[in-house]
Amino acid sequence: MATIEAQDLRERIGRFRVLIMGRANAGKTTILQKVCNTTDQPEIYDTKGKKVWVMIDRGNHDIANEMVFKSNPGFVFHDSCSFEAGSEEEFKNMKKFISERAHATKLEERIHTIWYCIPMDEHCRTFQRSEEKFFRECDTGHVPVVVVFTKFEALRPVAFGEMKKQLKGVSGEERSKRIAERVEELFTKTGVLDQLRNPENRARPKAYVRLQEMNKTDANCNTLLEHTTFALDNEELRLCLVSTQISNMELCIKCAIA
C-alpha cells in the first residue's frame, strides 16, 4: 500500500475513537490520562459539539458524549459509565450505541476500538453479570475488543498471603519467582479467560492486556496501545492510531516494520 500521510488520514478519519467500558473504580480515567499523557480531567462535549461544563454523573450520563483531553485532541473517548449498575434500559441504550457506531458508513463516525476494563482487585468476582451481558449479547461488528485487566498488582499480596509460611528462609529471587507463579495460578483460577473465550459470546476479544501500578508517575499504556494497533484490521486505522499517540516511538517502529 502506498505511503499514507498523517494529514490525509486525519482528513479522512478525523480522530481515533475509543469506547472504554467497565465497572466503576476499574481505573478507566487513569488509563485515558496515561494514554494522553496528562493528569487533567477531560473536556466533555455533547453530540452537537456543545461543551458540558460539569463532570457528568451516572444520573444524566450520555454514552454518545465525547471526552477529549487538551494534551492530545487526536483521541476522542466515549464512556459506558459503568452500565452494570444501571437499568435494563441503560443497557439497551449502550447496545444501540455500539451497534450504530460499529456499523456506521463513515469511518470517522465509527468507534474504532473498545477497551473493556476488568479490575483484578476483586479476583473472586472478575466476571460479573455486566461482563456476561456485554460479551454474550453485544454485536461489536468489526470493532476489535481489547480486554484490559486493571489493578493486576492486587493479586500479588493475595499470593504472598497464601504462601507466607512457605517463603520463610527463601532467597529474594526465589521468593519473587514463586509469588509470580502463584499469581498466574490465581489468575487462571478466576476462570475469566474461559468466560471471555466462551464460543456463545457475540463479542469476542481480539487482545488481552494486563496493567498494574498505574498510579505511578512513570506508568504508561504502551502495551495497551500496541495490542490495540495490531488488533485493528484496517491499515488506515492502524496508521491513524500510531500517528495519534505521541509517546510510544517503539510502537511507531514496530508498525513501520509490520
Short mmCIF file of N, CA and C in Angstrom, two decimals, residues 15 18 20 29 32 42-45 55-56 61 64-69 75-80:
data_model
loop_
_atom_site.label_atom_id
_atom_site.label_comp_id
_atom_site.label_asym_id
_atom_site.label_seq_id
_atom_site.Cartn_x
_atom_site.Cartn_y
_atom_site.Cartn_z
N ARG A 15 -10.54 11.82 14.15
CA ARG A 15 -9.84 11.41 15.37
C ARG A 15 -10.03 9.92 15.61
N VAL A 18 -12.46 5.82 20.71
CA VAL A 18 -12.41 4.67 21.63
C VAL A 18 -13.62 4.66 22.54
N ILE A 20 -14.57 3.15 26.03
CA ILE A 20 -14.00 2.48 27.19
C ILE A 20 -15.13 2.03 28.11
N THR A 29 -10.45 6.18 33.98
CA THR A 29 -9.96 7.55 33.79
C THR A 29 -8.44 7.60 33.82
N LEU A 32 -7.07 6.56 30.44
CA LEU A 32 -7.19 7.61 29.43
C LEU A 32 -6.18 8.72 29.66
N PRO A 42 -10.81 15.32 31.41
CA PRO A 42 -11.16 15.60 30.01
C PRO A 42 -12.22 16.68 29.90
N GLU A 43 -12.28 17.30 28.73
CA GLU A 43 -13.39 18.17 28.40
C GLU A 43 -14.45 17.29 27.75
N ILE A 44 -15.72 17.60 28.02
CA ILE A 44 -16.81 16.75 27.54
C ILE A 44 -17.74 17.55 26.65
N TYR A 45 -18.09 16.94 25.51
CA TYR A 45 -18.95 17.61 24.55
C TYR A 45 -20.14 16.72 24.22
N MET A 55 -18.79 17.82 35.28
CA MET A 55 -18.47 16.40 35.10
C MET A 55 -19.76 15.60 35.26
N ILE A 56 -20.01 14.74 34.29
CA ILE A 56 -21.29 14.03 34.23
C ILE A 56 -21.36 12.94 35.29
N HIS A 61 -25.81 10.78 32.46
CA HIS A 61 -24.74 10.42 31.54
C HIS A 61 -25.29 10.01 30.18
N ALA A 64 -23.06 8.83 24.24
CA ALA A 64 -22.70 9.48 22.97
C ALA A 64 -21.83 10.72 23.18
N ASN A 65 -21.79 11.24 24.42
CA ASN A 65 -20.93 12.38 24.70
C ASN A 65 -19.47 12.03 24.44
N GLU A 66 -18.71 13.02 23.99
CA GLU A 66 -17.31 12.81 23.65
C GLU A 66 -16.40 13.41 24.71
N MET A 67 -15.41 12.65 25.14
CA MET A 67 -14.41 13.13 26.09
C MET A 67 -13.12 13.37 25.32
N VAL A 68 -12.55 14.55 25.50
CA VAL A 68 -11.33 14.92 24.79
C VAL A 68 -10.36 15.56 25.79
N PHE A 69 -9.10 15.15 25.73
CA PHE A 69 -8.07 15.74 26.57
C PHE A 69 -7.29 16.78 25.76
N PHE A 75 -7.43 11.97 20.08
CA PHE A 75 -8.25 10.89 20.62
C PHE A 75 -9.60 11.44 21.04
N VAL A 76 -10.65 10.68 20.79
CA VAL A 76 -11.96 11.01 21.36
C VAL A 76 -12.47 9.75 22.04
N PHE A 77 -12.94 9.90 23.27
CA PHE A 77 -13.35 8.76 24.06
C PHE A 77 -14.84 8.83 24.40
N HIS A 78 -15.45 7.66 24.44
CA HIS A 78 -16.81 7.51 24.94
C HIS A 78 -16.74 6.58 26.15
N ASP A 79 -17.56 6.86 27.15
CA ASP A 79 -17.54 6.07 28.38
C ASP A 79 -18.91 5.45 28.62
N SER A 80 -18.92 4.13 28.81
CA SER A 80 -20.18 3.44 29.10
C SER A 80 -20.70 3.80 30.48
#
